[in-house]
CSV table of C-alpha atoms in Angstrom, one decimal:
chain,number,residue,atom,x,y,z
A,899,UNK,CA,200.8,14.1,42.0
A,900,UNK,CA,201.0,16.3,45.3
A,901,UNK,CA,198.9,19.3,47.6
A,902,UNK,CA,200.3,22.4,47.2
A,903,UNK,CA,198.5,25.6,48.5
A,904,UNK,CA,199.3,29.2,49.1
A,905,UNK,CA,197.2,31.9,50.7
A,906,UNK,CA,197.9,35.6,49.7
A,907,UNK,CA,197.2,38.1,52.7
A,908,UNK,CA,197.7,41.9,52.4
A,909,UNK,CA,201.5,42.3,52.6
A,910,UNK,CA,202.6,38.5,52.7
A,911,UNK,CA,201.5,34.6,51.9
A,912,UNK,CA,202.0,31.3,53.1
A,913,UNK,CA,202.6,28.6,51.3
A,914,UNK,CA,202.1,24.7,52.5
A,915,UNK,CA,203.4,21.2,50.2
A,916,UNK,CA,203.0,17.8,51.0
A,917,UNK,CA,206.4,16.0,51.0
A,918,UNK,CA,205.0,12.4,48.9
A,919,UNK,CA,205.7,11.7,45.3
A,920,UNK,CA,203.9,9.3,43.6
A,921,UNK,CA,205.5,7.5,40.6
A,922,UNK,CA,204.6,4.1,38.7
A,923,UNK,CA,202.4,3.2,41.7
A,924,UNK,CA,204.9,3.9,44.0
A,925,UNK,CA,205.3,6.3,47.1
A,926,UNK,CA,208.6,8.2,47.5
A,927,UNK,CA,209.1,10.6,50.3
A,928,UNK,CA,212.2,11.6,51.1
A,929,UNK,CA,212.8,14.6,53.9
A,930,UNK,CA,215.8,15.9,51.4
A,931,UNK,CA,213.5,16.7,49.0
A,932,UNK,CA,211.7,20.4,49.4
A,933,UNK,CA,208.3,20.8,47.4
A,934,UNK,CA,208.8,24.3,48.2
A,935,UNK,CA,212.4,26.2,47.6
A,936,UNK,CA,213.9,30.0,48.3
A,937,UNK,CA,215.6,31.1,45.4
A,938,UNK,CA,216.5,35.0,46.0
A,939,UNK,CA,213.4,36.5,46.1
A,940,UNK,CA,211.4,34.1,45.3
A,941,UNK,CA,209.5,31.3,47.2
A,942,UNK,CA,209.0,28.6,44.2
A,943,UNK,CA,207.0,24.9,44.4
A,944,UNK,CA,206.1,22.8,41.9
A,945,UNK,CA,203.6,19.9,41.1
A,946,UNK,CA,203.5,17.6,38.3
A,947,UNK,CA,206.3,16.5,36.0
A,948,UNK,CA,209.4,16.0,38.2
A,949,UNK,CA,212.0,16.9,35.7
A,950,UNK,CA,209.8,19.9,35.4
A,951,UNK,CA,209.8,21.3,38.6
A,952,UNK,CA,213.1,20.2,39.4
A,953,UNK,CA,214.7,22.0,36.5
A,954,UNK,CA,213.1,25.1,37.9
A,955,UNK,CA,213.8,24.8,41.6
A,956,UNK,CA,216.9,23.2,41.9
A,957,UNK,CA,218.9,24.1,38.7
A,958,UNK,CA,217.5,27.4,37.5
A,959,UNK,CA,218.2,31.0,38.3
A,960,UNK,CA,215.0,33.4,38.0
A,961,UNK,CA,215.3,36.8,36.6
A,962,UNK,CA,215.9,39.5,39.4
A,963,UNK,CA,212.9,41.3,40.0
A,964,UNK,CA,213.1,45.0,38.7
A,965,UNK,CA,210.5,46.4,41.3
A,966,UNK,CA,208.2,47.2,38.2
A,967,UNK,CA,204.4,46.1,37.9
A,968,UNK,CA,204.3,42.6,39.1
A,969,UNK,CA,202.5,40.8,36.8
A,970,UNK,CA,204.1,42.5,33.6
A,971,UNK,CA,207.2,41.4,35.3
A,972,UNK,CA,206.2,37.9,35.8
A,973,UNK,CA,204.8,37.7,32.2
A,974,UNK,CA,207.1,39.6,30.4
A,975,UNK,CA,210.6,38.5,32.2
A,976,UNK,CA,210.1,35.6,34.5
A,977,UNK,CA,208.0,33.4,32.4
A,978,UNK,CA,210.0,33.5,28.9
A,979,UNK,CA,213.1,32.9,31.3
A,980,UNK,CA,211.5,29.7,33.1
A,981,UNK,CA,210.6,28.4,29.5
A,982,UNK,CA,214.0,28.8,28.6
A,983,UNK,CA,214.9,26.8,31.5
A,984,UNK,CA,212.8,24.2,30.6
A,985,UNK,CA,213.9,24.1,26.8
A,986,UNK,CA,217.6,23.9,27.4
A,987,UNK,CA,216.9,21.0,29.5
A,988,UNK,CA,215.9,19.1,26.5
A,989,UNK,CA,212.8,17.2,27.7
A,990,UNK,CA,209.7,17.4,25.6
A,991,UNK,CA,206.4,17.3,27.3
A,992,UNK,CA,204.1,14.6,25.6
A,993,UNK,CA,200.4,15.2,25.4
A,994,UNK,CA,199.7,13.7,28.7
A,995,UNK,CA,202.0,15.9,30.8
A,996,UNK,CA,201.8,19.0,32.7
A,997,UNK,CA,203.6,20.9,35.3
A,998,UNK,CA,202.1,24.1,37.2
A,999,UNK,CA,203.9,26.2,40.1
A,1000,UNK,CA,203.1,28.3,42.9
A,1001,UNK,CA,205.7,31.4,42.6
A,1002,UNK,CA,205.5,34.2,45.7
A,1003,UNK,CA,207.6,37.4,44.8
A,1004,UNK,CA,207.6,40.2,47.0
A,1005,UNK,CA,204.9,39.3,49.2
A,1006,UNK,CA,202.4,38.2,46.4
A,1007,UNK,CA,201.1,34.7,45.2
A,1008,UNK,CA,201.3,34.1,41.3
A,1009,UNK,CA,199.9,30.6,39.4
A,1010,UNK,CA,201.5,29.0,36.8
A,1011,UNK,CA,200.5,26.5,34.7
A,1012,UNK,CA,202.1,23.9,32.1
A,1013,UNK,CA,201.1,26.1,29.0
A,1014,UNK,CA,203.1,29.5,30.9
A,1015,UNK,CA,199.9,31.1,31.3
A,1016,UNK,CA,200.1,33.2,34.4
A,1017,UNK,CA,197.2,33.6,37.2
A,1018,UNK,CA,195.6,35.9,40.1
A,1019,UNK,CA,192.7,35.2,42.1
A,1020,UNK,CA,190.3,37.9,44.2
A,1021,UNK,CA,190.1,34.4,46.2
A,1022,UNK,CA,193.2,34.9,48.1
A,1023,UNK,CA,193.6,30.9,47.7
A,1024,UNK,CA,195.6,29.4,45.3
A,1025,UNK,CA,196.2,25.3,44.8
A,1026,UNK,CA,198.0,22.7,42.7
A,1027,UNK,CA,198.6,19.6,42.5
A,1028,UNK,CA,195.7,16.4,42.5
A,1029,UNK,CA,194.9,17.0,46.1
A,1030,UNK,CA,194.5,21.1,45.9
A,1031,UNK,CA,190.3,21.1,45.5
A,1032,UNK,CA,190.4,18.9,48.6
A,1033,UNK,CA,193.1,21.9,50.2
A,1034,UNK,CA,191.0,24.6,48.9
A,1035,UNK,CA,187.7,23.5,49.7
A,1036,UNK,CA,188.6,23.2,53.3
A,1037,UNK,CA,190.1,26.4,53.7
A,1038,UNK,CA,186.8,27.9,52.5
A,1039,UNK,CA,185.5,26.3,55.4
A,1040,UNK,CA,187.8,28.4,57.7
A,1041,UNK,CA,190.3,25.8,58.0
A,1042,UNK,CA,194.2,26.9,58.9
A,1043,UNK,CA,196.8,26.1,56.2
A,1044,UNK,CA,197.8,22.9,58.4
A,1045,UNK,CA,194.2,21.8,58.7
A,1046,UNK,CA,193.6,21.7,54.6
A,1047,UNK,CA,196.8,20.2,54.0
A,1048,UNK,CA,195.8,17.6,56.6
A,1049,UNK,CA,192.0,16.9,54.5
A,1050,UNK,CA,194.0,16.6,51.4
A,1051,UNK,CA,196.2,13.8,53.0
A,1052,UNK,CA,192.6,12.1,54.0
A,1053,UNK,CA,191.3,12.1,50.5
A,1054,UNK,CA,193.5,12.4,48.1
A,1055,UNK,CA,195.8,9.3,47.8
A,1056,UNK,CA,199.0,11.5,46.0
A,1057,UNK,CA,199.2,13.3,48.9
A,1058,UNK,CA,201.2,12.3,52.1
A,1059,UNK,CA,204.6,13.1,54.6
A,1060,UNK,CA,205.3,15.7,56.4
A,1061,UNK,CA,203.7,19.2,55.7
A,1062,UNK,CA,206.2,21.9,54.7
A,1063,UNK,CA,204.9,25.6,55.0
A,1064,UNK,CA,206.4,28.8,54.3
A,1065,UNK,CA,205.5,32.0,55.0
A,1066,UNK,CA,206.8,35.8,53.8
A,1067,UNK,CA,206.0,39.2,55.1
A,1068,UNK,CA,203.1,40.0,57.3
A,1069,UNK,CA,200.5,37.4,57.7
A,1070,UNK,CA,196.5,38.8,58.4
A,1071,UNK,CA,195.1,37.5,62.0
């Protein structure tokens, strides 16, 4: 799968990926390929069914954000938009497959995952993909963004390549 983790501060996030897919037993990386995209306002990055995520990051426009409640908004506008997305596509999930993303609007961190349910954490620490527990884990342990990205690599055999982060607004010290 991948290692995808985001940490919201006060009045920004970071976000970090992995750059290695793995497919039928087989590792692709390719420096081309972004885990994490800019769309407008939006910092995007996906883990789990490629089609998935591409459809979303690469040939999808999200709703503008109306400066309204954040969450509503990502609920009530951004969510049945991305499903839209996904059903115009014309790929059916089986049983087996999921998706989740890692969506930063406006300086805050928002989970998504395959069934459009949509997630906050008091944590501050957010993670997907099969490498994020390894990701998380070590940033509970004080570890910078870099540093749990690098454990992941170590332990989790999806994850691998170059490290992409992003960051937006103003980062705690």
């Amino acid at each position: 799968m991948t290692t995808i983790i985001g940490i919201q501060h006060a009045n920004g996030f970071v976000m970090a990926a992995d750059s290695q897919i793995t497919a039928d037993d087989r590792i692709y990386v390719s420096k081309d390929v972004k885990k994490i995209v800019e769309i407008d306002d939006y910092v995007i990055a996906g883990a789990g069914i490629s089609r998935y995520c591409d459809v979303i990051m690469y040939g999808w426009t999200p709703p503008k954000y109306d400066g309204s409640d954040r969450y509503n908004f990502m609920v009530s506008k951004f969510i049945p938009s991305m499903k839209k997305a996904h059903d115009d596509c014309g790929y059916i999930l089986k049983d087996e497959d999921t998706f989740q993303f890692l969506v930063g609007i406006t300086n805050s961190l928002f989970q998504i995952n395959y069934d459009y349910s949509v997630y906050r954490t008091d944590t501050k620490m957010y993670g997907i993909g099969s490498g994020a527990q390894y990701a998380i884990g070590a940033l509970s342990c004080c570890a910078s963004i870099q540093e749990a990205m690098n454990v992941s690599k170590i332990f989790d055999i999806n994850t691998g390549g170059k490290i992409q982060i992003v960051k937006r607004g103003k980062l705690d010290a």
